[in-house]
XYZ file of C-alpha atoms in Angstrom:
592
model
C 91.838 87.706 97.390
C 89.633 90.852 96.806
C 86.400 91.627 98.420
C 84.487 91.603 94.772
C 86.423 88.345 94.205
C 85.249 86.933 97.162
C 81.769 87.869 96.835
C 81.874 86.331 93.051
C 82.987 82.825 94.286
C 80.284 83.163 97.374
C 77.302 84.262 94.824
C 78.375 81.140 92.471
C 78.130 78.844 95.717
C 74.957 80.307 96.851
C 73.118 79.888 93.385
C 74.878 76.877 91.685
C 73.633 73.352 93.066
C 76.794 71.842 91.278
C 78.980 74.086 92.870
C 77.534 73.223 96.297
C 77.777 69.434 95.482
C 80.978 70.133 94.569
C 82.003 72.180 97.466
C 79.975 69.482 99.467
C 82.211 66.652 98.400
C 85.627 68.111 98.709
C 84.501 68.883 102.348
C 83.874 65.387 103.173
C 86.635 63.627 101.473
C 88.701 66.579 103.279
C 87.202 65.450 106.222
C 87.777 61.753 105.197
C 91.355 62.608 104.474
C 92.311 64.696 108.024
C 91.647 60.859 109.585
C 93.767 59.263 106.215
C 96.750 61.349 106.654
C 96.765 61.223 110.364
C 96.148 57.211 109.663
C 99.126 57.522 106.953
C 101.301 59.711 109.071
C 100.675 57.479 111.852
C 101.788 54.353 109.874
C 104.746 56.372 108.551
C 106.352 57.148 111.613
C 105.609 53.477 113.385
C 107.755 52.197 110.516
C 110.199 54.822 110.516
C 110.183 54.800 114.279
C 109.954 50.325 114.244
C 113.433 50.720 111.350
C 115.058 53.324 113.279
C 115.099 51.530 116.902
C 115.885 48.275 114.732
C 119.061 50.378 113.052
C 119.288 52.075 116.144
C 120.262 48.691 118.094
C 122.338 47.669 115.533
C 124.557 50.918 115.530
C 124.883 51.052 119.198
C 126.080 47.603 119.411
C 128.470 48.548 116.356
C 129.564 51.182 118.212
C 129.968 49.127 121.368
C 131.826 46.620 120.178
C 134.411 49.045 118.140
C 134.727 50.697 121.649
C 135.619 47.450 123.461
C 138.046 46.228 120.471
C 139.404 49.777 120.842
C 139.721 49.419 124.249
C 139.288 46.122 126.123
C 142.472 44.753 124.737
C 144.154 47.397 126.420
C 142.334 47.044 129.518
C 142.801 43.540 129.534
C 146.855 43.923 128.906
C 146.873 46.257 131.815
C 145.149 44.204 133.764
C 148.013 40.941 133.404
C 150.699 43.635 134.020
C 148.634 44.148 137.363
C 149.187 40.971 138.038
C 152.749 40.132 137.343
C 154.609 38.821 140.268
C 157.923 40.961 139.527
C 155.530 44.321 139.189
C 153.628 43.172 142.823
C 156.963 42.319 144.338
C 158.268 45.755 143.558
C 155.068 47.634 144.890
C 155.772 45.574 148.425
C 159.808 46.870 148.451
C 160.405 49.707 145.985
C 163.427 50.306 148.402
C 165.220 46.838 147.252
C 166.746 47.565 143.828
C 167.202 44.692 142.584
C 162.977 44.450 142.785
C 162.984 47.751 141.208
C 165.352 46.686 138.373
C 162.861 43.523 137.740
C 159.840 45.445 138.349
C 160.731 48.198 135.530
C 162.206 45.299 133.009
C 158.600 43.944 133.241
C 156.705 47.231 132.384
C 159.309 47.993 129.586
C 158.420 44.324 128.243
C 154.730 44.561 128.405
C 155.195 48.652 126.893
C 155.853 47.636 123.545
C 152.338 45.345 123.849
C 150.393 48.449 124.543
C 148.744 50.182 121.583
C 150.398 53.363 122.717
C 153.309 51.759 123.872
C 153.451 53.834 126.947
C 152.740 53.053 130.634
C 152.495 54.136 133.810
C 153.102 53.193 137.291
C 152.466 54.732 141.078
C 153.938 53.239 143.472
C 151.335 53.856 146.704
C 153.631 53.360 149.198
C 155.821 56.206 148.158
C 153.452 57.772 145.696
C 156.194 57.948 143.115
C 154.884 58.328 138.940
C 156.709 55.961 136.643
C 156.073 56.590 133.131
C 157.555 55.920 129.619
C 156.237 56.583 125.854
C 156.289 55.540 122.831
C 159.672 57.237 121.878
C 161.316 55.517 125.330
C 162.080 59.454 126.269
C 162.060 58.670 130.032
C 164.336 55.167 129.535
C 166.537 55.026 132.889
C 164.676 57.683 134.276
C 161.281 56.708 134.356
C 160.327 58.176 137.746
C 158.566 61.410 137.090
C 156.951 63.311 139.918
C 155.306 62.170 142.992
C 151.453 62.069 143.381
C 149.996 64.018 146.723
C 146.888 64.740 148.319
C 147.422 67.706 148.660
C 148.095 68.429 144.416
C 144.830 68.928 142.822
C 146.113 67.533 139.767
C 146.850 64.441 141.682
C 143.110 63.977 142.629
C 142.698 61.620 139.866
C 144.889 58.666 141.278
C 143.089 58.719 144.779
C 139.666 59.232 143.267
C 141.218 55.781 141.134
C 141.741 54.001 144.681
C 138.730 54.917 146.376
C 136.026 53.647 143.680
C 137.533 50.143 144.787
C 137.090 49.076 140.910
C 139.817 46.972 139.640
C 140.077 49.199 136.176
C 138.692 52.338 135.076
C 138.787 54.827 132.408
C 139.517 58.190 132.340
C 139.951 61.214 130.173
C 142.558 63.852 131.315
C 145.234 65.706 130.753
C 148.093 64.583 132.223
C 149.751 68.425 133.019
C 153.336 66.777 134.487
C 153.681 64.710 130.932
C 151.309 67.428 128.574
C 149.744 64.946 127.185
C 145.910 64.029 127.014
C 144.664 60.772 126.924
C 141.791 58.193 127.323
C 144.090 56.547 130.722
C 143.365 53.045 131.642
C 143.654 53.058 135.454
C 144.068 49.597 137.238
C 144.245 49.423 140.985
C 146.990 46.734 141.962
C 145.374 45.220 145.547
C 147.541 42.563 147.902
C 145.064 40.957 150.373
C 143.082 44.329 150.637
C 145.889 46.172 150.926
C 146.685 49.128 147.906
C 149.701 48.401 146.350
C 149.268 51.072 143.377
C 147.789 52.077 140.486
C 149.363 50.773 136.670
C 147.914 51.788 133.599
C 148.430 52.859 130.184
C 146.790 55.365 127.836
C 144.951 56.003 124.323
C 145.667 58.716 122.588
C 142.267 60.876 123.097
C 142.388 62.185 119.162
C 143.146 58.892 117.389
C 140.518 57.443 119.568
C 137.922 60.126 118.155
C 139.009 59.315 115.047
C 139.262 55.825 114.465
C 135.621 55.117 116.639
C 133.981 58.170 116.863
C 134.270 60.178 114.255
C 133.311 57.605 111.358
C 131.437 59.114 108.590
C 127.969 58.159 109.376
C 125.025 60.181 107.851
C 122.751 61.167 110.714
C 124.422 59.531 113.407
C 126.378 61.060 116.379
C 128.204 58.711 118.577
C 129.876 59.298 121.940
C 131.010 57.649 124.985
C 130.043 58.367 128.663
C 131.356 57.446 131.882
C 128.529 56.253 134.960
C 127.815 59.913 135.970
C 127.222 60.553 132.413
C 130.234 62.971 131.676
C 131.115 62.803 128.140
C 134.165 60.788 127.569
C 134.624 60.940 123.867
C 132.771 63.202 121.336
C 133.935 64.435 117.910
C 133.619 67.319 118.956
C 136.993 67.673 121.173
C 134.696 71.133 122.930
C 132.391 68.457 124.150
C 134.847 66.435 125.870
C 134.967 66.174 129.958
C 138.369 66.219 131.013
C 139.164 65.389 134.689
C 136.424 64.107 134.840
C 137.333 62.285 137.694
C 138.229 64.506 139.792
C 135.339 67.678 138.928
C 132.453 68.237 140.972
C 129.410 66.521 139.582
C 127.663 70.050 138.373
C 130.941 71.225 136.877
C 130.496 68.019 134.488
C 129.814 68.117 130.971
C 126.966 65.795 130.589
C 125.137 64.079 128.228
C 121.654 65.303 130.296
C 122.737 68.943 129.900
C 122.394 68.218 126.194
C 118.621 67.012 126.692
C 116.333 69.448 125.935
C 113.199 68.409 128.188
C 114.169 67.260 132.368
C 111.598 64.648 132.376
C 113.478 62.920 128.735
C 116.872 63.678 131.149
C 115.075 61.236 133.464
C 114.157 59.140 131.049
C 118.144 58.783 129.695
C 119.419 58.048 133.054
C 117.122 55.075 133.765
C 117.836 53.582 130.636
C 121.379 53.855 131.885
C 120.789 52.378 134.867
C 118.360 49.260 133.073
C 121.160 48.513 130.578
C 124.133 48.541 133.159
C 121.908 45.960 134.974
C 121.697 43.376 132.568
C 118.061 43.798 131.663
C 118.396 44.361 128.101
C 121.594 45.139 126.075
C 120.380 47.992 124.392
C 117.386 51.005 124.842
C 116.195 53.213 122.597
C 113.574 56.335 122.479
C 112.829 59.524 120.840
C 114.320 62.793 122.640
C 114.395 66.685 121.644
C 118.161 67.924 121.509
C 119.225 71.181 121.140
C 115.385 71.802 119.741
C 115.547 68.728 117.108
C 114.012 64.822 117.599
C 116.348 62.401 117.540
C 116.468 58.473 118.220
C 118.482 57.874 121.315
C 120.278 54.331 121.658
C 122.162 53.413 124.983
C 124.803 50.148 125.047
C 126.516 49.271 128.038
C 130.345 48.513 127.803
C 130.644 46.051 131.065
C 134.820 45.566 131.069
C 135.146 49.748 130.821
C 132.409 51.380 132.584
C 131.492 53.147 129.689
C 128.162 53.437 128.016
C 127.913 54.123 124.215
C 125.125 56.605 123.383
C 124.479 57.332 119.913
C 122.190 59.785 118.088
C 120.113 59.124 115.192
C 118.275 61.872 113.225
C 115.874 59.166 111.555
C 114.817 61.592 109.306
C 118.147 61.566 107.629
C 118.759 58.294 107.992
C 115.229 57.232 106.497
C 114.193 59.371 104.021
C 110.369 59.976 104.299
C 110.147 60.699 100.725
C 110.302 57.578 100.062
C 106.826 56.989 101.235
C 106.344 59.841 98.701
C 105.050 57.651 96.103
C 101.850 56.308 98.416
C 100.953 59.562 99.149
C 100.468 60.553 95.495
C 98.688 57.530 94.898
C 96.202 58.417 98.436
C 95.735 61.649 96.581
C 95.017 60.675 93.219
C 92.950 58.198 93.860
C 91.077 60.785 95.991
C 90.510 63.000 93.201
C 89.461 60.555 90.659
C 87.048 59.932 93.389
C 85.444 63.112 93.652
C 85.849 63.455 90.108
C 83.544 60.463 89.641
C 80.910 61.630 91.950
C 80.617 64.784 90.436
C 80.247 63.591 87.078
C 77.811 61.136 87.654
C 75.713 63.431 90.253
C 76.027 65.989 86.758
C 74.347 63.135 84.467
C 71.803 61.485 87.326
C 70.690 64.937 88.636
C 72.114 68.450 87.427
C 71.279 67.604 84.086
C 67.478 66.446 84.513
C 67.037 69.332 86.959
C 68.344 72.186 84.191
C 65.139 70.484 82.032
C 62.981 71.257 84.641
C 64.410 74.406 85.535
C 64.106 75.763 81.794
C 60.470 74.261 82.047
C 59.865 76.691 84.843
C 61.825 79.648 83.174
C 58.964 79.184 80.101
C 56.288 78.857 83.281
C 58.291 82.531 84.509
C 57.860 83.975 80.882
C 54.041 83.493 80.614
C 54.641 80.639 77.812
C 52.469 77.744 79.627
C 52.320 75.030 76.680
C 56.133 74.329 75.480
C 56.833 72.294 78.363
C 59.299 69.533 78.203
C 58.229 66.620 81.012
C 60.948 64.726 82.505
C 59.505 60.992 82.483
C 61.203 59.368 85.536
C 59.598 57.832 87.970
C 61.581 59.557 90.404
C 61.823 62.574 92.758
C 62.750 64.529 89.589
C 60.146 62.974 87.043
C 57.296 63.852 89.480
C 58.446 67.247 90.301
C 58.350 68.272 86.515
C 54.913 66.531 86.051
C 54.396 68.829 88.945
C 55.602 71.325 87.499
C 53.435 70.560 84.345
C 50.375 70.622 85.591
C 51.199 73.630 88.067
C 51.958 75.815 84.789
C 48.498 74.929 83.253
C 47.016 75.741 86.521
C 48.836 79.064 86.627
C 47.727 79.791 82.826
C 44.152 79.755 83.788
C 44.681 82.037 86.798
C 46.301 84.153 85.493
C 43.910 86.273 83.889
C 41.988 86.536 86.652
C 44.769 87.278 89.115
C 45.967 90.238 86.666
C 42.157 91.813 86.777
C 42.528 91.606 90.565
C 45.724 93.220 91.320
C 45.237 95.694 88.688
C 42.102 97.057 90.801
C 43.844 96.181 94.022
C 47.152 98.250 93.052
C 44.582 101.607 92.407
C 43.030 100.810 95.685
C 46.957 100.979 97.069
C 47.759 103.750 95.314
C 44.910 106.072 96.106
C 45.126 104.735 99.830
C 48.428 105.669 99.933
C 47.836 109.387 99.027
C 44.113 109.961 101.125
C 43.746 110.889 104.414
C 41.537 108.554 105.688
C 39.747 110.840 108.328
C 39.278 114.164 105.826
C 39.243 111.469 103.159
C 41.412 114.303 100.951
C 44.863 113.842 100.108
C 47.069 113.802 102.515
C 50.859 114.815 102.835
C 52.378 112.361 100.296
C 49.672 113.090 97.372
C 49.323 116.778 98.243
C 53.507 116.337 97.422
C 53.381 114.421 94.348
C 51.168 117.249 92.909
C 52.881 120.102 93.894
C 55.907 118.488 92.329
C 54.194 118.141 89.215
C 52.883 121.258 88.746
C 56.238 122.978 90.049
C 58.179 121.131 87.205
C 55.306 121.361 84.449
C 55.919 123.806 81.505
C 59.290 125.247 82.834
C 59.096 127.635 80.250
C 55.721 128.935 80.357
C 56.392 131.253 83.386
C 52.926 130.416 85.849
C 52.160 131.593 89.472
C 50.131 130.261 91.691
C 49.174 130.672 95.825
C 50.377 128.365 98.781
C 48.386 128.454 101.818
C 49.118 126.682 104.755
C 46.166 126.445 107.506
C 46.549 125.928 111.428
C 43.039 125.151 113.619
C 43.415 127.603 116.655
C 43.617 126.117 119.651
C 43.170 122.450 118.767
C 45.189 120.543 121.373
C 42.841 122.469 123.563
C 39.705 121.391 122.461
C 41.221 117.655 122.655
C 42.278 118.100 126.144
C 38.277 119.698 127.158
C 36.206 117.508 124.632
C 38.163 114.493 123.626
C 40.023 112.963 120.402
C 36.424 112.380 119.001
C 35.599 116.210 119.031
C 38.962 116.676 117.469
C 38.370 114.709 114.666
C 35.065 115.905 114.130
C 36.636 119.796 113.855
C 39.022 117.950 111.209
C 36.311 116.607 109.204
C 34.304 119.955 109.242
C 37.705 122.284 108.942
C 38.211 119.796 105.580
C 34.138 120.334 104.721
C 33.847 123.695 104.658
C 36.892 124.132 102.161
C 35.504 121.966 99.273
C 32.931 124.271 98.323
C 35.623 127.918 98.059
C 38.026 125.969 95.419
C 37.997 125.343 91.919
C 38.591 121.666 90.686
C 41.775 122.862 89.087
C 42.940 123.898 93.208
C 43.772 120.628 95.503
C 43.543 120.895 99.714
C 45.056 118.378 101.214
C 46.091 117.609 105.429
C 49.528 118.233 106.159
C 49.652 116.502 108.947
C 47.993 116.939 112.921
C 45.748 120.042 112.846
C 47.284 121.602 109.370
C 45.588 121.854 106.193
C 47.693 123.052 102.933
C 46.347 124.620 99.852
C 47.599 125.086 96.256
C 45.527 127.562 94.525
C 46.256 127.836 90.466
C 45.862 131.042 88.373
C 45.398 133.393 91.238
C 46.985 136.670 91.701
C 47.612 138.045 95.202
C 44.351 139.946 95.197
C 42.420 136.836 94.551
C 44.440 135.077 96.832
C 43.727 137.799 99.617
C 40.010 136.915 98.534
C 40.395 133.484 99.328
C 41.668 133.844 102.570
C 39.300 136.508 103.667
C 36.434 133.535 102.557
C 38.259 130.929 104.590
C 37.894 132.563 107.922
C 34.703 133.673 107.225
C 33.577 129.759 106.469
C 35.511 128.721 109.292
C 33.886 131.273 111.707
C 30.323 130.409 110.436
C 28.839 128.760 112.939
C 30.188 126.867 115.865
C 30.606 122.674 116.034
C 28.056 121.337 118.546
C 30.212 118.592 121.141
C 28.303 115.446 121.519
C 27.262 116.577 125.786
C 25.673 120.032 123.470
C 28.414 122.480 124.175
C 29.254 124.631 121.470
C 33.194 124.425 119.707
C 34.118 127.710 118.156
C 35.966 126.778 114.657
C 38.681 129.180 113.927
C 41.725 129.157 111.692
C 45.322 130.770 111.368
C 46.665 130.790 107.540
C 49.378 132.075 106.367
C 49.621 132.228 102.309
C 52.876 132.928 99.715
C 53.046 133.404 95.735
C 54.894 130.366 94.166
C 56.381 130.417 90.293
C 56.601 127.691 88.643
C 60.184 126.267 88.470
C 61.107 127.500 92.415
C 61.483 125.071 95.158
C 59.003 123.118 97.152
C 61.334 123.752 100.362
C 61.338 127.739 99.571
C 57.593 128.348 98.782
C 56.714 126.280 102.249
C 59.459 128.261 104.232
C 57.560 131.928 102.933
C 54.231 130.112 103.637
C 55.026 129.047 107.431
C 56.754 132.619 108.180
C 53.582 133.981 107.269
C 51.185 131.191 109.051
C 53.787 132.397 111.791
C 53.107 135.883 111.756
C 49.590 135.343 111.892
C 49.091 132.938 114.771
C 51.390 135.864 116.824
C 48.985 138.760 115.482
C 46.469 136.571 117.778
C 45.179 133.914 115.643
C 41.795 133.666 113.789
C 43.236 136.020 110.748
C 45.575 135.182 107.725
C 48.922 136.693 106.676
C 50.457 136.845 103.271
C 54.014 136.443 102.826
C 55.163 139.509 100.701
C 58.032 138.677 98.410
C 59.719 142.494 97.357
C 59.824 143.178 101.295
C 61.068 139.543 101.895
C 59.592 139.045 105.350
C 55.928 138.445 106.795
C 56.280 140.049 109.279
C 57.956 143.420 107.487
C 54.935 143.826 104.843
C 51.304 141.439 106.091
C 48.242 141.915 105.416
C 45.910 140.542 107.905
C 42.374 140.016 107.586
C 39.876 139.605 110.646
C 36.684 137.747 110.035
C-alpha cells in the first residue's frame, strides 16, 4: 500500500463519522472475537484432545492385545516345554543318551507347535546350542555351537540368566544361525539351580508386518522393551538389535526420539505407572522430531514389553470438520456489525447530514432556509441550536464585517509603520520599492536609492541611554519629512538606518539632496535630558536605480557607497557611480 493510498484511507477516517463508527465496531467485535476464537480454539482442541486420548486408549489396547496374541501363545508354549520332565531330566544328565534321545524327541514334538516351528535349547551345564527350523535342516544334528563368556555374541544367554525372569524377549541376530528374530528366552530353574535356557523365535519381518505395520492413517505403533529400546518398528532402521547385551547409551530408544528432556521424563514415568498396575493405559501430547503427537503407553505383563503408539490427531481428526461452526461464528459476526452500522446510519448519520447541511447554509451566509430536526433528542436540540445560533449570527454579522474591515487596515498599516519614527518601516518601505521597480516595465524611469547610517549611535546609547537613542531616531526621521516630495517615501531599515527612494531625480539632484541631508542633520545639536548636547550626524551613501533592475543590486551599489563614506570619516555622503562600477573608484563626497 502506497503512501498517497494510505493517507486517502487515513483522511476518510479522520473526517467521516461513519467511517469511524465503522472502524469503531470492527475493532471491538475484533476484540470480542480474539477471546471467541481463543474460546473456540480452546473447545476445539479439548474435544480433539478428549477423542484422541479416547481413540488413543482404544488403539493401544488394540495394539496390545495383537502383540500378546502374536506373542503370548508362543511364550506360553515355551514356557510348558520348560517344564517337561523329559527336557528337565536331560538338562540334569546331558551325558546319559538315552535322556538326550528323550529330551530332543520332546523339543522336535513341541517344534511343529511353535509358530515358527523352530526351537532352541542351551544346555547350562555344558553350554551346548541346540537348534532346529522350520525346514528340520539341523535333524540329527541339532547341536550347533557352544555359548561362552568369553564370546560377545554369547552375551545374550547370560544376560537371559542373570535378569532371574522366567521368560523374556529379545530382538537379535542370531550370527551362528544368520537369522534375526523376535527370540523368546525361558530360563529352565531346578530348586534355584540353572538348568538352561529354551526358547523359540518370531520371525522379526513377519512380526512387523502382521502387527506393526497395519495401514493405519496417523498412527505409528512400536514395541519397547523395560529400558525402552525399540523392539519392533516398521521401520527395520529403527530397530534395537542386541539389545540385550548393548550398553544402555548405545540403545536405540524411544526417549532419543522425544524432542523436549522434561516430555522424555514424562514417557518414562508413564512407563513405570502402567507396568505397576495403576492404570492400563496413559496418554499425553509430546513434540517428535519437531511435530505434536498423542502418545499412548500399554503394558504387555506376560512379555515385558510395552506398546507405544503415536497418533498425529490432526490426521486422525480432521479439524475441518469444525469448519462449518467457524463460518457460522463469522457470519453471524458480520451480519452483526452489519446491523449496527445500518441502524447507527438511520438513528444518527442520517439526522446529523440534516444538520450538517443546515450549518453548510449557516457557512454560506444563507441564515433563513434552515431545515430543524424535531427530536427531542441530543440531535433535535443541537439543530434547534443550531437554528437559533444562525439567526443570531445573521444579525452580527453586519456588524462584525464593519469591525474587521477597520481592524484589518489597522493590521495592515501596523504591519508596515515603524512604531518609534512612526514611518514605514522595512516591510512597507519593500512592498513599495517592489512596486515601483515592476511598474511600467516599458517606460524606461530612474530614480535615487539612499541608504542613511547615524554616526556613532551605539555610542551615544552606551554615554546617554536607549532613551537618547530613540530620541536621535525620532529627530534623524523629523528632519527628513520636510527635504522630500510626497511622490519620495523614507522609511527605517532597521537599528540606526534610514533608506530613501527618491523619484524623478537625476544624479545632480540627487547630489542636491544629499548635500541638504547633512546639512539638516548637522543643524543643531539634540539636547540629552541631564542638558548635554548630542551632535546629530549622518553617513549616506546613494545609487541610480532603473526601473526593471533588482532590489538586491540597487541595495548592494547603495551600501558600497554608504561604505565608502563611513571610511572617508563619516558625516559626508558618497554616490555610487555606475560607468566606473565601484564607490570607491569614482565618489563624490560632500562635507557639511
Amino acid at each position: 500500500m502506497t503512501r498517497n493510498t494510505m493517507r486517502a484511507l487515513w483522511n476518510q477516517i479522520a473526517t467521516s463519522l461513519k467511517t469511524k463508527f465503522l472502524v469503531v465496531t470492527i475493532c471491538v467485535f475484533g476484540l470480542v472475537a480474539l477471546p471467541a476464537y481463543a474460546a473456540f480454539e480452546f473447545l476445539t482442541r479439548k474435544t480433539v484432545v478428549a477423542l484422541g486420548t479416547l481413540f488413543a486408549e482404544k488403539q493401544v489396547l488394540f495394539d496390545r492385545y495383537r502383540g500378546l496374541e502374536a506373542l503370548i501363545r508362543e511364550v506360553s508354549l515355551a514356557e510348558t516345554v520348560a517344564r517337561s520332565p523329559a527336557v528337565r531330566a536331560w538338562a540334569r544328565d546331558e551325558a546319559d543318551p538315552d535322556k538326550t534321545v528323550r529330551g530332543l524327541a520332546e523339543l522336535e514334538h513341541y517344534r511343529l507347535s511353535f509358530h515358527d516351528k523352530s526351537y532352541f535349547f542351551v544346555v547350562h551345564e555344558s553350554g551346548n546350542y541346540y537348534f532346529n527350523d522350520a525346514d528340520n535342516n539341523y535333524n540329527g544334528n541339532q547341536l550347533r555351537y557352544q555359548v561362552k563368556r568369553d564370546n560377545s555374541r554369547d552375551g545374550w544367554y547370560f544376560k537371559t540368566i542373570a535378569a532371574g525372569q522366567a521368560c523374556q524377549l529379545n530382538v537379535d541376530r542370531d550370527d551362528n544361525l544368520a537369522v534375526t528374530k523376535v527370540w523368546i528366552n525361558c530360563v529352565i530353574t531346578d530348586q534355584g539351580r540353572i538348568l538352561g535356557v529354551i526358547g523359540t523365535g518370531v520371525d522379526l519381518s513377519e512380526f512387523i508386518r502382521e502387527v506393526v505395520a497395519l495401514p493405519q492413517t496417523g498412527i505409528t505403533s512400536m514395541f519397547v522393551d523395560r529400558a525402552g529400546a525399540i523392539q519392533a518398528h516398521r521401520d527395520p532402521g529403527m530397530v534395537d538389535f542386541h539389545s540385550l547385551t548393548k550398553d544402555t547409551k548405545t540403545k536405540k530408544t524411544i526417549f532419543q526420539q522425544v524432542d523436549k528432556p522434561a516430555e522424555a521424563g514424562e514417557l518414562a514415568a508413564m512407563m513405570a505407572r502402567v507396568s505397576a498396575g495403576s492404570r492400563m493405559v496413559e496418554s499425553r501430547f509430546m513434540n517428535i522430531g519437531g511435530r505434536e503427537f498423542l502418545v499412548g503407553v500399554g503394558y504387555l505383563d506376560r512379555l515385558g514389553w510395552f506398546n507405544v503408539t503415536l497418533m498425529d490427531i490432526d490426521a486422525i481428526i480432521d479439524r475441518r470438520l469444525f469448519t462449518p461452526i467457524a463460518l457460522l461464528l463469522v457470519f453471524m459476526m458480520t451480519a452483526a456489525v452489519a446491523l449496527v452500522t445500518i441502524l447507527f446510519r438511520r438513528v444518527v448519520l442520517d439526522r446529523l447530514a440534516i444538520v450538517e447541511a443546515a450549518a453548510r447554509r449557516v457557512e454560506d451566509g444563507d441564515f433563513d432556509n434552515i431545515v430543524v430536526d424535531r427530536g427531542s433528542d441530543e440531535i433535535g436540540r443541537l439543530s434547534r441550536t443550531l437554528s437559533g445560533m444562525a439567526h443570531a449570527v445573521r444579525d452580527h454579522t453586519r456588524i462584525l464585517e464593519d469591525l474587521v474591515d477597520e481592524r484589518t487596515e489597522k493590521l495592515r498599516r501596523l504591519a508596515n509603520i515603524d512604531l518609534l519614527t512612526e514611518i514605514p518601516n522595512r516591510r512597507g518601505f519593500t512592498q513599495v520599492f517592489e512596486q515601483w521597480l515592476a511598474r511600467s516595465p516599458l517606460v524606461p524611469r530612474s530614480a535615487g536609492l539612499l541608504l542613511i547610517d547615524l554616526d556613532d549611535f551605539k555610542d551615544v546609547n552606551d554615554a546617554f541611554g536607549h532613551l537618547a537613542g530613540d530620541r536621535l531616531l525620532c529627530e534623524t526621521a523629523r528632519r527628513l519629512a520636510p527635504l522630500l516630495t510626497d511622490r519620495d517615501i523614507c522609511a527605517r531599515w532597521g537599528g540606526d538606518e534610514f533608506v530613501v527612494l527618491v523619484e524623478d531625480c537625476d544624479q545632480d539632484g540627487l547630489r542636491a539632496l544629499c548635500a541638504r541631508m547633512v546639512a539638516a542633520m548637522n543643524a543643531t545639536p539634540i539636547r540629552s535630558d541631564d542638558g548635554q548636547d548630542i551632535a546629530l550626524t549622518v553617513s549616506i551613501g546613494g545609487c541610480r536605480v532603473v526601473s526593471g533592475s533588482s532590489i538586491d543590486a540597487a541595495f548592494a551599489e547603495a551600501d558600497a557607497a554608504l561604505y565608502a563614506a563611513k571610511r572617508a570619516g563619516r558625516n559626508r555622503f558618497v554616490l555610487f557611480d555606475a560607468d566606473a562600477g565601484s564607490a570607491l573608484d569614482a565618489v563624490v563626497t560632500a562635507k557639511a
